[in-house]
Amino acid sequence: MAERVVTRMRNPDFELVESSKKMNKEQTRRSLTYWKDAWRRLKNNRLAMVGLAGVILIILFGVIGPWFSPYSYSDQDNRFTNIPPRFEIYAIADDGYVFLSSQYNLILVNEKGELLDKLVRTNMDAINKIYTYDYEGEEIEVDFKNRLLEDDGGVDIKVTYKNVTSIYPTKTVSNKTFPWGTDNLGRDMLTRIMFGARISLTVAFVATLVNLIIGVTYGAISGLEGGTADDIMMRSVDVINSIPLVLYVILLMVIIDDQGLWTIIITLGSVYWVGMARLVRGQVLGLKEQEYVLAARTIGVSKAKIISKHLIPNAMGPIIVSMTMMIPSAVFTEAFLSFIGLGVSAPMASWGTLANDALAGLSTYPYQLFAPSIAIALTMLSFNFLGDGLRSALDPRLRKG
Amino acid sequence: MIGYYLKRIVSALFTLFIIATLTFFMMRAIPGGPFTREKPLPPQIIAQLNAKYNLDDPVIVQYFNYMKGIATFDLGPSFKELGLTVNDLIRQGFPGSMKVGFVAVMFIILFGIPLGIISALKQNKAIDHVVMVMATIGVTVPSFVVATLYIYFISSRISWIPITGLSNPLAYIGPAIALSGYSLSYVARLTRSSMLEVLRQDYIRTARANGLSEFRVIGKHALKNAMIPVITYVGPMIAAILTGSFVVERIFSINGIGRYFVESVNNRDYTVIIGMTVFYSALYIVMVLLVDIGYSLIDPRIKLGRKSGD
Amino acid sequence: MSKILEVKNLRTTFFTHLGEVQAVRGISFDLDEGGILGIVGESGSGKSVTSLSIMGLVDEPGKIVEGEIFFQGTDLTKLDHKDMMQFRGNEISMIFQDPMTSINPAFTIGNQLREVIMAHSDLNKDQAHERALELLKMVGIPDPESRIKNFPYQFSGGMRQRALIAMAIANNPKLLIADEPTTALDVTIQAQILELMRDLKDKINSSVILITHDLGVISEICDKVIVMYGGMIMEKADIKNLFAHPQHPYTRGLLLSIPTNVTGKKKRLIPIEGSPPDLMDPPSGCPFSPRCPHAMEICLKKAAPLFKISETQEASCWLHHQDAPEVSGMVKVEGEQS
Ligand SMILES: Nc1ncnc2c1ncn2[C@@H]1O[C@H](COP(=O)(O)OP(=O)(O)OP(=O)(O)O)[C@@H](O)[C@H]1O
Ligand code: SF4
Ligand SMILES: [Mg+2]
């Protein structure tokens, strides 16, 4: 029996192993820090990354875009008003093409789509619907009867130059001079949209920042003080929260009655901090019972310091998420205010103002409305995607996996 | 329970009082008073007007009269549309806003909630993705964009759909879509996430472990709980929608109070702005109050006057 | 004695987007009619997933990937949703850990009880109401006539658990699975609830699986025990043998960590060092090897089969192999059984 044990003991499979060898297999689960972990999860969220890319692009568009533009937001060229981004051109000479704008201006362009000049109209025959223009001393006749017919037989206009009549456009080209077209004063839409981005984003960011400061301070004080102060502060928040705030924003704007950038920023910034205050208070209530905060309080660290050193850093996750969500709603509110005529004053324009200006000409110049609308929608989408992603990336409940 | 309702009513009245006071002093804060024009009016005329509208009384008296007016539902005269009172404007505008709003609310409830539920039950399936992408677009595209796109692509091309006004039933489609777009999408998203949250709850597992059919598990146990946050949102939303949207009424040229409000803003017709603000706020607060009461019928925990965790 | 439940090589995996969580990795056990089987193990060892697998209630990314579960001869894993519904709450019932969250807050106790009764019987609403009152009385809720109209928030934790037990036994199930039914309750209530369950089991004549991480509870009411770790069974034994001579290093560790005086005299609490394995990437050999003081080379390579120590005791540990070094109290076994 003893013999057998001895021989069997040599079976290498049954040698004891040291603890170091066992352990390296076990604790390989990486313990990532909160932020690294959140970033890892954000990166895996495709929509959030699309949102982030969108946000970055929009910011670049607004910040550095205008530097690359040959125009400024107020440059007017009254030859080229309401020119769309794409148009049909009719050949008249070797490298001479024209296109008829919806205001019946005949614009001289080249084959690439660069605008050269506006031709002088020499005669208007409104009865026969034939207008005549002057090109290098010769007449160009434009007959647009068909444009107004129900059944136009596929013909839009007829252009006659030196007895040669073109019925069909040579081709459709993109506007090279003003890629997104011009507005009713001949200002470059692209440039205006880029400046609009500046204004809309500035309003949104600064207003959010003001909200953040007020909300965080208010919430942190309320949560930390507790007791009667907290009661009163939260009751006030309840009251503010039960008021439809848009109306007060409008009222404030009307009363201040100065259509500057700062008016709108201050108005937005001073009204929408309630959500943030509640959120921060909730966080602070949870955090303040934690040992390190209690310890800090017992050794007499000042409240301001506790708030800034301990409470805010720990509540950062939810604060960031709610900020990301506040920015698009500020963009939205600003656009809305501009749209009802309370935005920044001309010649500056936010996206909302641009949309509002375009409304009158919607059926004729829809592109003037599409550009700012798409800009607003894309901004809102990007921030929303990013915010949704951040919310799930920073949600501590999902932190197990 | 009665105590809870009483408390809610008192606090609603208190909020209204605060709002009325706030707006009164805001009106007083307008630089130069309500009769400031581009071209200044002669001082005698201003004095006359002030006398006519009792603006030369001491502030306290004016405040008292104003509050008395509000308490008796009298929101005062318009300073710009002579001969009309704020009440007249509301009486003229409210029906239009109500009708469009009602259609929009129906859209939201009939489409938003079912879409959210379907999405939750088919989580991560194709239909869920489709609904959620649409909903995300819906909450991000402003109503004026929806409205103008609708006009450009649909009503201006289809001759039997009116572009503006409310002349026939088809005319309601556009305004209702524009008005409900955001809320419908929001409700769909909210319903979905609330439903998913509820489906994760232990009591759903209990219901399944008890051998209840999926229809009961979802249609009874999950739905009632999942609707709580949705109702919380829908209540104030109904108030907002019924009172009309400034933007939508303007674009579709609907004679609603939203449109009158925007016009009064553009005309700087202060009494109308303020009167409408008070009216709107009151409606909103009443709606929230009704929701709270409805809420307490759904969620029994509230009946004790306990606060639900928010 | 005939078997009411036979679980064979059950394997349940969660296919999460981060990877596969192998929550249960090939376990087999059975339950005698009328028996009380305890399942113990640390948090995350797969106890709940095992019971949910039996109920057919494994949540979405999870799936039973292998194995059979025979309940009175029927393989539950083969049933479709509709047939399974006939078993749940009727033949097999389950009581969950947290009575605060396991009961629907939006309906009255009576409403929820009646619903379960009516789902599995032909009783009309009034009859179901009578039955519900009877059940509430059975589980020891005072004044059932008025309590039946209450909403859950008006019940204390102990009362809620009683109400949930009433729902579970409403249709006289043959098998009652209780997943840590007392963990969320305070100590005095715990004893009452256990007492109640033992009583009811005899009254309605059912078999019980009791899941817990408290060996003290096991020692009080179970007759057989399964010790689980890392999704696998470490040891199966009748209650006497398990406490008298545990045959697995993990069981020994568990026994040493019992805070109460189960074995008669007060013992010092000795926690097992280390933490349970990551089920996303479990150790390839014995799941306990990273924490086992006796771990050998083979333990890292290959999980041990179940060595049959006696008629009533089996343990999955290489120490029972003839070639293993002697460890006091560990019995060597000639053949192995798997
Ligand atoms: N829905 C799920 N998705 C992913 N993993 C899951 C899911 N449910 C359980 N698991 C995993 O399965 C493993 C076993 O879990 P289980 O709930 O069975 O443990 P337990 O033994 O009941 O623990 P406790 O004592 O804490 O209840 C755990 O690692 C857990 O993370
Ligand atoms: S098999 Fe090896 S590692 Fe596992 S318990 Fe037994 S001795 Fe320890
Ligand atoms: Mg468990």
Coordinates of N, CA and C in Angstrom, one line a residue, chain C residues 159-262:
Chain C
M159 N -44.9 40.2 5.2 CA -46.2 39.9 4.8 C -46.3 39.8 3.2
R160 N -45.4 40.6 2.6 CA -45.4 40.4 1.1 C -44.9 39.0 0.7
Q161 N -43.9 38.6 1.5 CA -43.3 37.2 1.1 C -44.4 36.2 1.4
R162 N -45.2 36.4 2.4 CA -46.3 35.5 2.7 C -47.3 35.5 1.6
A163 N -47.6 36.7 1.1 CA -48.5 36.8 0.0 C -48.0 36.1 -1.3
L164 N -46.7 36.3 -1.5 CA -46.1 35.6 -2.7 C -46.1 34.1 -2.5
I165 N -45.9 33.7 -1.3 CA -46.0 32.2 -1.0 C -47.4 31.8 -1.3
A166 N -48.4 32.6 -0.9 CA -49.8 32.2 -1.1 C -50.0 32.0 -2.6
M167 N -49.5 33.0 -3.4 CA -49.6 32.8 -4.9 C -49.0 31.6 -5.4
A168 N -47.8 31.3 -4.8 CA -47.0 30.1 -5.3 C -47.8 28.8 -5.0
I169 N -48.4 28.7 -3.8 CA -49.1 27.4 -3.5 C -50.5 27.4 -3.8
A170 N -51.0 28.5 -4.5 CA -52.4 28.6 -4.8 C -53.0 27.4 -5.5
N171 N -52.2 26.8 -6.4 CA -52.7 25.6 -7.1 C -52.1 24.3 -6.7
N172 N -51.7 24.2 -5.4 CA -51.1 23.0 -4.9 C -50.0 22.4 -5.8
P173 N -48.9 23.2 -6.0 CA -47.9 22.7 -6.9 C -47.2 21.4 -6.3
K174 N -46.7 20.6 -7.3 CA -46.0 19.4 -6.8 C -44.5 19.8 -6.5
L175 N -44.0 20.9 -7.1 CA -42.7 21.3 -6.9 C -42.7 22.8 -6.6
L176 N -42.0 23.1 -5.5 CA -41.9 24.5 -5.1 C -40.5 24.9 -5.1
I177 N -40.1 25.9 -5.8 CA -38.7 26.3 -5.8 C -38.6 27.6 -5.1
A178 N -37.8 27.7 -4.1 CA -37.7 28.9 -3.3 C -36.3 29.5 -3.5
D179 N -36.1 30.6 -4.2 CA -34.8 31.1 -4.4 C -34.5 32.2 -3.4
E180 N -33.7 31.8 -2.4 CA -33.4 32.7 -1.3 C -34.6 33.4 -0.7
P181 N -35.6 32.7 -0.3 CA -36.9 33.3 0.1 C -36.7 34.2 1.4
T182 N -35.7 34.1 2.1 CA -35.6 34.8 3.3 C -34.4 35.8 3.4
T183 N -33.6 35.9 2.3 CA -32.4 36.7 2.4 C -32.8 38.2 2.6
A184 N -33.9 38.6 2.1 CA -34.2 40.0 2.2 C -34.9 40.4 3.4
L185 N -35.2 39.4 4.3 CA -36.0 39.7 5.5 C -35.1 39.7 6.7
D186 N -35.7 40.3 7.8 CA -34.8 40.3 9.0 C -35.0 39.0 9.7
V187 N -34.0 38.7 10.6 CA -33.8 37.4 11.1 C -35.0 36.7 11.7
T188 N -35.8 37.4 12.6 CA -37.0 36.8 13.2 C -38.0 36.4 12.1
I189 N -38.2 37.2 11.2 CA -39.1 36.9 10.1 C -38.6 35.7 9.3
Q190 N -37.3 35.7 9.1 CA -36.7 34.6 8.3 C -37.2 33.2 8.9
A191 N -37.0 33.1 10.2 CA -37.4 31.8 10.8 C -38.9 31.5 10.6
Q192 N -39.7 32.5 10.8 CA -41.1 32.3 10.6 C -41.5 31.8 9.2
I193 N -40.8 32.5 8.2 CA -41.1 32.1 6.8 C -40.7 30.7 6.5
L194 N -39.5 30.3 7.0 CA -39.0 28.9 6.8 C -40.0 27.9 7.5
E195 N -40.4 28.3 8.7 CA -41.3 27.4 9.4 C -42.6 27.2 8.6
L196 N -43.1 28.4 8.0 CA -44.3 28.4 7.2 C -44.1 27.5 6.0
M197 N -43.0 27.6 5.4 CA -42.7 26.8 4.2 C -42.7 25.3 4.5
R198 N -42.1 24.9 5.6 CA -42.1 23.5 6.0 C -43.5 23.0 6.2
D199 N -44.3 23.8 6.9 CA -45.6 23.4 7.2 C -46.4 23.2 5.9
L200 N -46.3 24.2 5.1 CA -47.1 24.2 3.8 C -46.8 23.0 3.0
K201 N -45.5 22.7 2.9 CA -45.0 21.6 2.1 C -45.7 20.3 2.5
D202 N -45.8 20.1 3.8 CA -46.5 18.9 4.3 C -48.0 19.0 4.0
K203 N -48.6 20.2 4.1 CA -50.0 20.3 3.9 C -50.4 20.1 2.5
I204 N -49.6 20.7 1.6 CA -50.0 20.5 0.1 C -49.2 19.3 -0.5
N205 N -48.4 18.7 0.3 CA -47.7 17.5 -0.2 C -46.9 17.7 -1.4
S206 N -45.9 18.7 -1.3 CA -45.1 18.9 -2.5 C -43.6 18.7 -2.2
S207 N -42.8 18.8 -3.2 CA -41.4 18.7 -3.0 C -40.8 20.1 -3.1
V208 N -39.6 20.3 -2.5 CA -39.1 21.7 -2.5 C -37.6 21.7 -2.9
I209 N -37.3 22.8 -3.6 CA -35.9 23.1 -3.8 C -35.7 24.4 -3.1
L210 N -34.7 24.4 -2.2 CA -34.5 25.7 -1.4 C -33.1 26.2 -1.8
I211 N -33.1 27.4 -2.3 CA -31.8 28.0 -2.7 C -31.4 29.0 -1.6
T212 N -30.1 28.9 -1.3 CA -29.7 29.9 -0.2 C -28.2 30.0 -0.2
H213 N -27.6 31.0 0.4 CA -26.2 30.9 0.6 C -25.9 30.7 2.1
D214 N -27.0 30.3 2.8 CA -26.9 30.2 4.2 C -27.0 28.7 4.6
L215 N -25.8 28.1 5.0 CA -25.8 26.7 5.3 C -26.6 26.4 6.6
G216 N -26.7 27.4 7.4 CA -27.6 27.3 8.6 C -29.0 26.9 8.2
V217 N -29.5 27.6 7.3 CA -30.9 27.4 6.8 C -31.0 26.0 6.3
I218 N -30.0 25.6 5.5 CA -30.0 24.3 4.9 C -30.1 23.2 6.0
S219 N -29.2 23.4 7.0 CA -29.1 22.4 8.0 C -30.5 22.2 8.7
E220 N -31.2 23.3 8.8 CA -32.5 23.2 9.5 C -33.6 22.4 8.8
I221 N -33.7 22.6 7.5 CA -34.9 22.0 6.9 C -34.6 21.1 5.7
C222 N -33.4 21.0 5.2 CA -33.2 20.2 4.0 C -32.9 18.8 4.3
D223 N -33.1 17.8 3.4 CA -32.5 16.5 3.6 C -31.4 16.2 2.7
K224 N -31.3 16.9 1.6 CA -30.1 16.7 0.7 C -29.6 18.1 0.3
V225 N -28.4 18.1 -0.1 CA -27.8 19.4 -0.5 C -26.9 19.3 -1.7
I226 N -27.0 20.3 -2.5 CA -26.0 20.4 -3.6 C -25.2 21.7 -3.4
V227 N -23.9 21.5 -3.5 CA -23.0 22.7 -3.3 C -22.6 23.1 -4.7
M228 N -22.9 24.4 -5.1 CA -22.5 24.8 -6.5 C -21.4 25.8 -6.4
Y229 N -20.6 25.8 -7.4 CA -19.5 26.8 -7.5 C -19.2 27.0 -9.0
G230 N -19.1 28.3 -9.4 CA -18.7 28.5 -10.8 C -19.6 27.8 -11.8
G231 N -20.9 27.7 -11.5 CA -21.8 27.1 -12.5 C -21.7 25.5 -12.5
M232 N -20.9 25.0 -11.6 CA -20.8 23.5 -11.5 C -21.2 23.0 -10.1
I233 N -21.5 21.7 -10.1 CA -21.7 21.1 -8.8 C -20.4 20.6 -8.2
M234 N -20.1 21.0 -7.0 CA -18.9 20.6 -6.3 C -19.2 19.4 -5.5
E235 N -20.3 19.4 -4.8 CA -20.6 18.3 -3.9 C -22.1 18.1 -3.8
K236 N -22.5 16.8 -3.7 CA -23.9 16.4 -3.5 C -23.9 15.5 -2.3
A237 N -24.7 15.7 -1.3 CA -24.7 14.9 -0.2 C -26.0 15.0 0.6
D238 N -26.2 14.0 1.4 CA -27.3 14.2 2.4 C -26.8 15.0 3.5
I239 N -27.7 15.6 4.2 CA -27.4 16.7 5.1 C -26.4 16.2 6.2
K240 N -26.6 15.0 6.7 CA -25.7 14.5 7.8 C -24.3 14.5 7.3
N241 N -24.0 13.8 6.2 CA -22.7 13.7 5.7 C -22.0 15.0 5.4
L242 N -22.8 15.9 4.8 CA -22.2 17.1 4.4 C -21.6 17.9 5.6
F243 N -22.4 17.9 6.6 CA -21.9 18.6 7.8 C -20.9 17.9 8.6
A244 N -21.0 16.5 8.6 CA -20.1 15.7 9.4 C -18.7 15.6 8.7
H245 N -18.7 15.1 7.5 CA -17.4 15.1 6.8 C -17.5 15.5 5.3
P246 N -17.5 16.9 5.2 CA -17.5 17.4 3.8 C -16.3 16.9 3.0
Q247 N -16.6 16.6 1.7 CA -15.6 15.9 0.9 C -15.1 16.8 -0.2
H248 N -15.2 18.2 -0.1 CA -14.7 19.1 -1.1 C -14.1 20.3 -0.4
P249 N -13.0 20.7 -0.9 CA -12.3 21.9 -0.2 C -13.3 23.1 -0.1
Y250 N -14.1 23.2 -1.2 CA -15.0 24.4 -1.2 C -16.1 24.3 -0.1
T251 N -16.6 23.1 0.0 CA -17.6 22.8 1.1 C -17.0 23.1 2.5
R252 N -15.8 22.6 2.6 CA -15.1 22.9 3.9 C -15.0 24.3 4.2
G253 N -14.6 25.1 3.1 CA -14.4 26.5 3.3 C -15.8 27.1 3.7
L254 N -16.8 26.7 3.0 CA -18.2 27.2 3.3 C -18.5 27.0 4.8
L255 N -18.3 25.7 5.2 CA -18.6 25.4 6.6 C -17.9 26.2 7.6
L256 N -16.6 26.5 7.3 CA -15.8 27.3 8.2 C -16.3 28.7 8.2
S257 N -17.0 29.1 7.2 CA -17.4 30.5 7.1 C -18.8 30.8 7.7
I258 N -19.4 29.7 8.2 CA -20.7 29.9 8.8 C -20.6 30.7 10.1
P259 N -21.3 31.8 10.2 CA -21.1 32.6 11.4 C -21.9 32.0 12.6
T260 N -22.9 31.2 12.4 CA -23.7 30.8 13.6 C -23.2 29.5 14.1
N261 N -23.7 29.0 15.2 CA -23.2 27.8 15.9 C -24.0 26.6 15.4
V262 N -23.9 26.3 14.1 CA -24.6 25.2 13.6 C -24.2 23.9 14.2

